[in-house]
Amino acid sequence: MKGKYSRICAGVLLLTAAGLSLTGCGGGQWETGERLQQAGGEQEAQMPPETDGTGKDGDDLIVVGLSQLGSESDWRIANTESYRSTLTAENGYYLLFENGQQKQENQIKALRNFILQGVDYIVVAPIVETGWDSVLQDARDAGIPVILADRMVSVEDDDLYTCYVGGNFVKESEDAGRWLADYLRQQGREEEEINIVTLQGTLGASAELGRTEGFGNVLKEHPNWHMLEIKSGDFTQAKGQEVMEYFLETYEDIDVVISQNDNMAFGAIDAIRAAGKTCGPDGEIIIISFDAVSAAFDCMLQGTINADFECNPLHGPLVDQIIKDLEAGKSVDKIQYVEETYFDTAMDLEKIKEGRMY
């Protein structure tokens, strides 16, 4: 499928005239989503370079359009960097990057732009699961394979996308529920009435749906566990703090906070401290989080998060392998989960953190 690079370069002026934003970047990467400047409706544009900066003919590059849903969290930033560092000119790629800024309409527009430009592959991290049938049908009609990354879509025909790459969100949350049961047992609290609140992610997102379902499965096994309320913090620290403040004002006795990502957990910790309460292994409130980014390790080391369940953001190498398999005419598995584990304060977290990339 290689060789579309030149045609994409030739189409830049047409796209710019149509009002699309194109921003040049060194190293053979052409980023369409991160604007250098936007004023009065006019957007800067530059032609992409003719070669990858290493003397390699651009026609040999595989053109990938990446629609990232945003930059709402430390996890998302690490996820984007994994693509940037893997889908490089040196590795045979030409990457077009579009940041959806947490809006599905931006992502759909990005995919239509990629189709118009005739990219070789589309990689998309969909902000929500529904509403993708039409644009994915357009991609299939254009003969462009679509790889879903991090989040799934709900479509009438699964053949509209080639495969999914990401975490097993239901399993992550079931593992968290079982960890909590073991932890309470170790503390001699397995028979106590346990009050729980959940900081939910963006409603309708695959991570939110899977983690809500997974923990709910384990919750049913423990009649003495009580889910006081589940409320969306939209995967952001500020919203997580706001929702935790509401929980603390509404419920006098909270034993456990389930935060569906680390950034919301950071906001929850700030709210708990501001309310004069404590959290972590030696605190009043148990905090279980997801993602396991570097800053979450710091919180566990400081004793404010009890356990963190990994959602591996390093998708770039697996997407690279999938594309190369497809280029070689091989079939690929429809669902491909990245390897994940969990961490808690009983582990040697300092040593573990030293060997991690995010």
mmCIF file of C-alpha atoms in Angstrom, residues 31-323:
data_model
loop_
_atom_site.group_PDB
_atom_site.id
_atom_site.type_symbol
_atom_site.label_atom_id
_atom_site.label_comp_id
_atom_site.label_asym_id
_atom_site.label_seq_id
_atom_site.Cartn_x
_atom_site.Cartn_y
_atom_site.Cartn_z
ATOM 1 C CA GLU A 31 0.794 17.042 11.963
ATOM 2 C CA THR A 32 -2.650 18.286 11.014
ATOM 3 C CA GLY A 33 -4.181 18.594 14.463
ATOM 4 C CA GLU A 34 -1.856 20.690 16.596
ATOM 5 C CA ARG A 35 -2.194 24.243 15.359
ATOM 6 C CA LEU A 36 0.657 26.705 15.699
ATOM 7 C CA GLN A 37 -1.718 29.601 15.364
ATOM 8 C CA GLN A 38 -5.368 30.252 14.740
ATOM 9 C CA ALA A 39 -6.736 33.767 14.527
ATOM 10 C CA GLY A 40 -9.844 35.191 12.925
ATOM 11 C CA GLY A 41 -10.672 31.831 11.402
ATOM 12 C CA GLU A 42 -7.394 31.726 9.434
ATOM 13 C CA GLN A 43 -5.071 28.831 10.111
ATOM 14 C CA GLU A 44 -1.392 28.524 9.232
ATOM 15 C CA ALA A 45 -0.368 25.806 6.816
ATOM 16 C CA GLN A 46 2.908 24.501 5.498
ATOM 17 C CA MET A 47 3.758 21.973 2.829
ATOM 18 C CA PRO A 48 5.174 18.739 4.260
ATOM 19 C CA PRO A 49 8.808 17.982 3.453
ATOM 20 C CA GLU A 50 9.657 16.145 0.234
ATOM 21 C CA THR A 51 11.666 13.458 2.037
ATOM 22 C CA ASP A 52 11.885 12.047 5.525
ATOM 23 C CA GLY A 53 15.015 14.011 6.368
ATOM 24 C CA THR A 54 17.282 10.969 6.020
ATOM 25 C CA GLY A 55 17.462 10.827 2.227
ATOM 26 C CA LYS A 56 14.841 8.101 1.987
ATOM 27 C CA ASP A 57 12.372 8.480 -0.887
ATOM 28 C CA GLY A 58 9.028 9.631 0.513
ATOM 29 C CA ASP A 59 7.187 7.327 -1.904
ATOM 30 C CA ASP A 60 8.432 4.371 0.137
ATOM 31 C CA LEU A 61 6.739 5.586 3.307
ATOM 32 C CA ILE A 62 3.521 4.115 4.689
ATOM 33 C CA VAL A 63 1.134 6.991 5.387
ATOM 34 C CA VAL A 64 -0.821 6.651 8.626
ATOM 35 C CA GLY A 65 -3.559 9.021 9.760
ATOM 36 C CA LEU A 66 -3.866 9.021 13.554
ATOM 37 C CA SER A 67 -6.974 10.500 15.168
ATOM 38 C CA GLN A 68 -6.223 10.851 18.877
ATOM 39 C CA LEU A 69 -9.189 11.715 21.049
ATOM 40 C CA GLY A 70 -7.375 14.365 23.088
ATOM 41 C CA SER A 71 -4.679 15.028 25.654
ATOM 42 C CA GLU A 72 -6.823 14.832 28.773
ATOM 43 C CA SER A 73 -4.489 12.750 30.932
ATOM 44 C CA ASP A 74 -0.931 11.645 31.573
ATOM 45 C CA TRP A 75 -1.908 8.283 30.076
ATOM 46 C CA ARG A 76 -3.094 9.877 26.840
ATOM 47 C CA ILE A 77 0.124 11.878 26.495
ATOM 48 C CA ALA A 78 2.186 8.691 26.916
ATOM 49 C CA ASN A 79 -0.060 6.943 24.383
ATOM 50 C CA THR A 80 0.491 9.679 21.794
ATOM 51 C CA GLU A 81 4.235 9.634 22.387
ATOM 52 C CA SER A 82 4.290 5.876 21.794
ATOM 53 C CA TYR A 83 2.896 6.452 18.299
ATOM 54 C CA ARG A 84 5.202 9.393 17.604
ATOM 55 C CA SER A 85 8.297 7.443 18.580
ATOM 56 C CA THR A 86 7.271 4.305 16.648
ATOM 57 C CA LEU A 87 5.565 5.486 13.456
ATOM 58 C CA THR A 88 8.612 7.437 12.283
ATOM 59 C CA ALA A 89 10.189 8.007 8.899
ATOM 60 C CA GLU A 90 13.171 5.940 10.017
ATOM 61 C CA ASN A 91 10.758 3.066 10.623
ATOM 62 C CA GLY A 92 9.085 3.539 7.241
ATOM 63 C CA TYR A 93 6.116 5.728 8.147
ATOM 64 C CA TYR A 94 4.704 9.165 7.474
ATOM 65 C CA LEU A 95 2.407 10.167 10.342
ATOM 66 C CA LEU A 96 -0.485 12.587 10.073
ATOM 67 C CA PHE A 97 -1.694 13.456 13.580
ATOM 68 C CA GLU A 98 -5.041 14.979 14.537
ATOM 69 C CA ASN A 99 -5.999 15.841 18.133
ATOM 70 C CA GLY A 100 -9.769 15.554 18.524
ATOM 71 C CA GLN A 101 -9.830 17.751 21.645
ATOM 72 C CA GLN A 102 -12.389 15.437 23.289
ATOM 73 C CA LYS A 103 -15.005 15.984 20.573
ATOM 74 C CA GLN A 104 -16.342 13.207 18.375
ATOM 75 C CA GLU A 105 -17.229 15.646 15.603
ATOM 76 C CA ASN A 106 -13.557 16.635 15.397
ATOM 77 C CA GLN A 107 -12.534 13.007 15.091
ATOM 78 C CA ILE A 108 -15.081 12.244 12.379
ATOM 79 C CA LYS A 109 -13.884 15.292 10.449
ATOM 80 C CA ALA A 110 -10.291 14.087 10.847
ATOM 81 C CA LEU A 111 -11.164 10.645 9.478
ATOM 82 C CA ARG A 112 -12.939 12.175 6.490
ATOM 83 C CA ASN A 113 -9.849 14.325 5.843
ATOM 84 C CA PHE A 114 -7.637 11.228 5.997
ATOM 85 C CA ILE A 115 -9.912 9.450 3.520
ATOM 86 C CA LEU A 116 -9.838 12.463 1.201
ATOM 87 C CA GLN A 117 -6.039 12.513 1.395
ATOM 88 C CA GLY A 118 -5.841 8.802 0.571
ATOM 89 C CA VAL A 119 -3.802 7.606 3.524
ATOM 90 C CA ASP A 120 -2.677 3.974 3.697
ATOM 91 C CA TYR A 121 -4.023 3.296 7.190
ATOM 92 C CA ILE A 122 -6.206 5.037 9.757
ATOM 93 C CA VAL A 123 -5.648 4.609 13.497
ATOM 94 C CA VAL A 124 -8.383 6.078 15.698
ATOM 95 C CA ALA A 125 -8.914 6.218 19.453
ATOM 96 C CA PRO A 126 -12.686 6.876 19.485
ATOM 97 C CA ILE A 127 -13.904 9.077 22.303
ATOM 98 C CA VAL A 128 -17.221 7.183 22.511
ATOM 99 C CA GLU A 129 -18.407 3.887 21.031
ATOM 100 C CA THR A 130 -21.406 4.954 18.956
ATOM 101 C CA GLY A 131 -21.813 7.123 15.859
ATOM 102 C CA TRP A 132 -19.028 5.733 13.666
ATOM 103 C CA ASP A 133 -20.844 3.598 11.075
ATOM 104 C CA SER A 134 -20.981 6.187 8.296
ATOM 105 C CA VAL A 135 -17.367 7.371 8.373
ATOM 106 C CA LEU A 136 -16.009 3.838 8.802
ATOM 107 C CA GLN A 137 -18.088 2.758 5.816
ATOM 108 C CA ASP A 138 -16.473 5.578 3.840
ATOM 109 C CA ALA A 139 -13.034 4.319 4.859
ATOM 110 C CA ARG A 140 -13.888 0.767 3.811
ATOM 111 C CA ASP A 141 -15.252 2.011 0.475
ATOM 112 C CA ALA A 142 -11.927 3.797 -0.035
ATOM 113 C CA GLY A 143 -10.018 0.603 0.753
ATOM 114 C CA ILE A 144 -8.350 2.042 3.871
ATOM 115 C CA PRO A 145 -7.910 -0.353 6.816
ATOM 116 C CA VAL A 146 -8.959 1.150 10.162
ATOM 117 C CA ILE A 147 -7.277 0.134 13.409
ATOM 118 C CA LEU A 148 -9.173 0.988 16.587
ATOM 119 C CA ALA A 149 -6.857 1.930 19.433
ATOM 120 C CA ASP A 150 -7.602 2.039 23.164
ATOM 121 C CA ARG A 151 -11.363 2.270 22.737
ATOM 122 C CA MET A 152 -13.892 0.179 20.825
ATOM 123 C CA VAL A 153 -16.805 1.187 18.626
ATOM 124 C CA SER A 154 -20.327 -0.187 18.479
ATOM 125 C CA VAL A 155 -21.209 -0.677 14.808
ATOM 126 C CA GLU A 156 -23.659 -2.863 12.901
ATOM 127 C CA ASP A 157 -20.869 -4.509 10.888
ATOM 128 C CA ASP A 158 -17.582 -5.395 12.596
ATOM 129 C CA ASP A 159 -15.947 -5.603 9.178
ATOM 130 C CA LEU A 160 -15.942 -1.787 9.147
ATOM 131 C CA TYR A 161 -12.693 -1.942 11.122
ATOM 132 C CA THR A 162 -9.696 -4.222 10.789
ATOM 133 C CA CYS A 163 -8.856 -4.809 14.438
ATOM 134 C CA TYR A 164 -8.763 -3.387 17.956
ATOM 135 C CA VAL A 165 -5.604 -2.719 19.970
ATOM 136 C CA GLY A 166 -5.774 -1.832 23.653
ATOM 137 C CA GLY A 167 -6.579 -2.940 27.174
ATOM 138 C CA ASN A 168 -9.135 -5.427 28.448
ATOM 139 C CA PHE A 169 -11.113 -2.952 30.531
ATOM 140 C CA VAL A 170 -13.562 -5.454 32.004
ATOM 141 C CA LYS A 171 -10.727 -7.688 33.203
ATOM 142 C CA GLU A 172 -8.806 -4.707 34.623
ATOM 143 C CA SER A 173 -11.774 -3.782 36.810
ATOM 144 C CA GLU A 174 -12.629 -7.346 37.804
ATOM 145 C CA ASP A 175 -9.013 -7.724 38.925
ATOM 146 C CA ALA A 176 -9.406 -4.517 40.948
ATOM 147 C CA GLY A 177 -12.518 -5.871 42.638
ATOM 148 C CA ARG A 178 -10.785 -9.112 43.542
ATOM 149 C CA TRP A 179 -7.776 -7.174 44.838
ATOM 150 C CA LEU A 180 -10.118 -5.172 47.098
ATOM 151 C CA ALA A 181 -11.699 -8.367 48.443
ATOM 152 C CA ASP A 182 -8.258 -9.782 49.280
ATOM 153 C CA TYR A 183 -7.128 -6.502 50.836
ATOM 154 C CA LEU A 184 -10.188 -6.277 53.085
ATOM 155 C CA ARG A 185 -9.705 -9.915 54.069
ATOM 156 C CA GLN A 186 -6.102 -9.237 55.066
ATOM 157 C CA GLN A 187 -7.326 -6.368 57.245
ATOM 158 C CA GLY A 188 -9.993 -8.527 58.869
ATOM 159 C CA ARG A 189 -12.730 -6.384 57.354
ATOM 160 C CA GLU A 190 -14.308 -8.896 54.972
ATOM 161 C CA GLU A 191 -17.564 -8.954 56.970
ATOM 162 C CA GLU A 192 -17.818 -5.177 57.399
ATOM 163 C CA GLU A 193 -20.290 -3.008 55.533
ATOM 164 C CA ILE A 194 -18.142 -1.272 52.887
ATOM 165 C CA ASN A 195 -19.290 1.977 51.310
ATOM 166 C CA ILE A 196 -17.896 2.687 47.852
ATOM 167 C CA VAL A 197 -18.042 5.567 45.371
ATOM 168 C CA THR A 198 -16.834 5.518 41.780
ATOM 169 C CA LEU A 199 -15.273 8.326 39.788
ATOM 170 C CA GLN A 200 -16.458 7.333 36.338
ATOM 171 C CA GLY A 201 -14.730 8.214 33.085
ATOM 172 C CA THR A 202 -16.258 9.848 30.025
ATOM 173 C CA LEU A 203 -19.721 8.338 29.644
ATOM 174 C CA GLY A 204 -19.940 5.999 26.696
ATOM 175 C CA ALA A 205 -16.176 5.536 26.399
ATOM 176 C CA SER A 206 -14.950 1.942 26.212
ATOM 177 C CA ALA A 207 -12.778 2.325 29.319
ATOM 178 C CA GLU A 208 -15.724 3.698 31.290
ATOM 179 C CA LEU A 209 -18.108 0.995 30.094
ATOM 180 C CA GLY A 210 -15.655 -1.855 30.685
ATOM 181 C CA ARG A 211 -14.437 -0.703 34.082
ATOM 182 C CA THR A 212 -17.969 -0.025 35.299
ATOM 183 C CA GLU A 213 -19.074 -3.469 34.144
ATOM 184 C CA GLY A 214 -16.039 -5.284 35.511
ATOM 185 C CA PHE A 215 -16.195 -3.893 39.028
ATOM 186 C CA GLY A 216 -19.970 -4.333 38.983
ATOM 187 C CA ASN A 217 -19.469 -8.047 38.335
ATOM 188 C CA VAL A 218 -17.399 -8.405 41.498
ATOM 189 C CA LEU A 219 -19.693 -6.090 43.481
ATOM 190 C CA LYS A 220 -22.532 -8.590 42.992
ATOM 191 C CA GLU A 221 -20.468 -11.225 44.808
ATOM 192 C CA HIS A 222 -20.264 -9.104 47.981
ATOM 193 C CA PRO A 223 -23.648 -8.169 49.458
ATOM 194 C CA ASN A 224 -21.913 -6.148 52.192
ATOM 195 C CA TRP A 225 -20.358 -3.827 49.601
ATOM 196 C CA HIS A 226 -22.526 -0.816 48.854
ATOM 197 C CA MET A 227 -21.992 1.381 45.798
ATOM 198 C CA LEU A 228 -23.205 4.715 47.113
ATOM 199 C CA GLU A 229 -22.947 6.513 43.789
ATOM 200 C CA ILE A 230 -21.213 6.455 40.415
ATOM 201 C CA LYS A 231 -20.554 9.844 38.842
ATOM 202 C CA SER A 232 -18.530 10.930 35.828
ATOM 203 C CA GLY A 233 -15.326 12.881 36.322
ATOM 204 C CA ASP A 234 -14.666 12.814 32.565
ATOM 205 C CA PHE A 235 -11.167 11.345 33.053
ATOM 206 C CA THR A 236 -9.779 14.776 34.101
ATOM 207 C CA GLN A 237 -8.135 15.850 37.340
ATOM 208 C CA ALA A 238 -10.220 18.998 37.773
ATOM 209 C CA LYS A 239 -13.509 17.176 37.281
ATOM 210 C CA GLY A 240 -12.334 14.319 39.472
ATOM 211 C CA GLN A 241 -11.694 16.756 42.301
ATOM 212 C CA GLU A 242 -15.076 18.372 41.786
ATOM 213 C CA VAL A 243 -16.923 15.050 41.885
ATOM 214 C CA MET A 244 -14.985 13.881 44.951
ATOM 215 C CA GLU A 245 -15.881 17.107 46.741
ATOM 216 C CA TYR A 246 -19.522 16.341 45.998
ATOM 217 C CA PHE A 247 -19.149 12.773 47.310
ATOM 218 C CA LEU A 248 -17.573 13.994 50.555
ATOM 219 C CA GLU A 249 -20.322 16.540 51.078
ATOM 220 C CA THR A 250 -23.063 14.004 50.307
ATOM 221 C CA TYR A 251 -21.876 10.867 52.116
ATOM 222 C CA GLU A 252 -20.594 10.852 55.670
ATOM 223 C CA ASP A 253 -18.942 7.440 55.505
ATOM 224 C CA ILE A 254 -16.881 6.501 52.427
ATOM 225 C CA ASP A 255 -14.571 3.508 52.710
ATOM 226 C CA VAL A 256 -13.401 3.079 49.123
ATOM 227 C CA VAL A 257 -12.940 5.291 46.064
ATOM 228 C CA ILE A 258 -12.736 3.598 42.677
ATOM 229 C CA SER A 259 -11.217 6.038 40.190
ATOM 230 C CA GLN A 260 -11.393 4.925 36.573
ATOM 231 C CA ASN A 261 -8.147 6.711 35.752
ATOM 232 C CA ASP A 262 -5.183 8.239 37.570
ATOM 233 C CA ASN A 263 -5.875 11.882 36.826
ATOM 234 C CA MET A 264 -9.275 11.695 38.496
ATOM 235 C CA ALA A 265 -7.594 9.952 41.436
ATOM 236 C CA PHE A 266 -5.154 12.863 41.769
ATOM 237 C CA GLY A 267 -8.116 15.252 41.945
ATOM 238 C CA ALA A 268 -9.845 13.004 44.478
ATOM 239 C CA ILE A 269 -6.764 13.013 46.712
ATOM 240 C CA ASP A 270 -6.719 16.822 46.672
ATOM 241 C CA ALA A 271 -10.407 16.909 47.640
ATOM 242 C CA ILE A 272 -9.936 14.368 50.442
ATOM 243 C CA ARG A 273 -7.031 16.325 51.913
ATOM 244 C CA ALA A 274 -8.927 19.610 51.649
ATOM 245 C CA ALA A 275 -11.783 18.004 53.591
ATOM 246 C CA GLY A 276 -9.385 17.079 56.398
ATOM 247 C CA LYS A 277 -9.548 13.364 55.676
ATOM 248 C CA THR A 278 -6.843 10.855 54.816
ATOM 249 C CA CYS A 279 -6.457 8.139 52.200
ATOM 250 C CA GLY A 280 -4.118 5.316 51.282
ATOM 251 C CA PRO A 281 -2.879 2.321 53.307
ATOM 252 C CA ASP A 282 -2.698 4.310 56.555
ATOM 253 C CA GLY A 283 -5.709 6.518 55.822
ATOM 254 C CA GLU A 284 -9.460 6.456 56.229
ATOM 255 C CA ILE A 285 -10.273 5.915 52.550
ATOM 256 C CA ILE A 286 -8.951 3.181 50.253
ATOM 257 C CA ILE A 287 -8.163 4.471 46.762
ATOM 258 C CA ILE A 288 -8.011 2.149 43.763
ATOM 259 C CA SER A 289 -7.074 3.674 40.430
ATOM 260 C CA PHE A 290 -6.381 2.699 36.830
ATOM 261 C CA ASP A 291 -3.623 3.483 34.292
ATOM 262 C CA ALA A 292 -0.504 3.270 36.525
ATOM 263 C CA VAL A 293 1.299 6.299 35.126
ATOM 264 C CA SER A 294 4.500 7.554 36.712
ATOM 265 C CA ALA A 295 2.779 10.130 38.920
ATOM 266 C CA ALA A 296 0.515 7.404 40.309
ATOM 267 C CA PHE A 297 3.612 5.496 41.431
ATOM 268 C CA ASP A 298 4.633 8.641 43.303
ATOM 269 C CA CYS A 299 1.235 8.671 45.021
ATOM 270 C CA MET A 300 1.563 5.033 46.013
ATOM 271 C CA LEU A 301 5.063 5.712 47.352
ATOM 272 C CA GLN A 302 3.654 8.681 49.292
ATOM 273 C CA GLY A 303 0.882 6.461 50.659
ATOM 274 C CA THR A 304 -2.160 8.104 49.076
ATOM 275 C CA ILE A 305 -3.149 5.444 46.507
ATOM 276 C CA ASN A 306 -3.487 1.825 47.635
ATOM 277 C CA ALA A 307 -3.397 0.032 44.290
ATOM 278 C CA ASP A 308 -3.225 0.924 40.623
ATOM 279 C CA PHE A 309 -4.283 -1.309 37.743
ATOM 280 C CA GLU A 310 -2.256 -0.873 34.623
ATOM 281 C CA CYS A 311 -3.714 0.258 31.336
ATOM 282 C CA ASN A 312 -0.693 -0.007 29.056
ATOM 283 C CA PRO A 313 -0.502 3.065 26.753
ATOM 284 C CA LEU A 314 2.407 1.804 24.646
ATOM 285 C CA HIS A 315 0.340 0.844 21.620
ATOM 286 C CA GLY A 316 2.776 2.063 18.970
ATOM 287 C CA PRO A 317 4.871 -1.129 18.629
ATOM 288 C CA LEU A 318 1.803 -3.373 18.361
ATOM 289 C CA VAL A 319 0.183 -1.116 15.739
ATOM 290 C CA ASP A 320 3.499 -1.107 13.859
ATOM 291 C CA GLN A 321 3.538 -4.913 13.812
ATOM 292 C CA ILE A 322 -0.099 -5.091 12.695
ATOM 293 C CA ILE A 323 0.528 -2.732 9.785
#
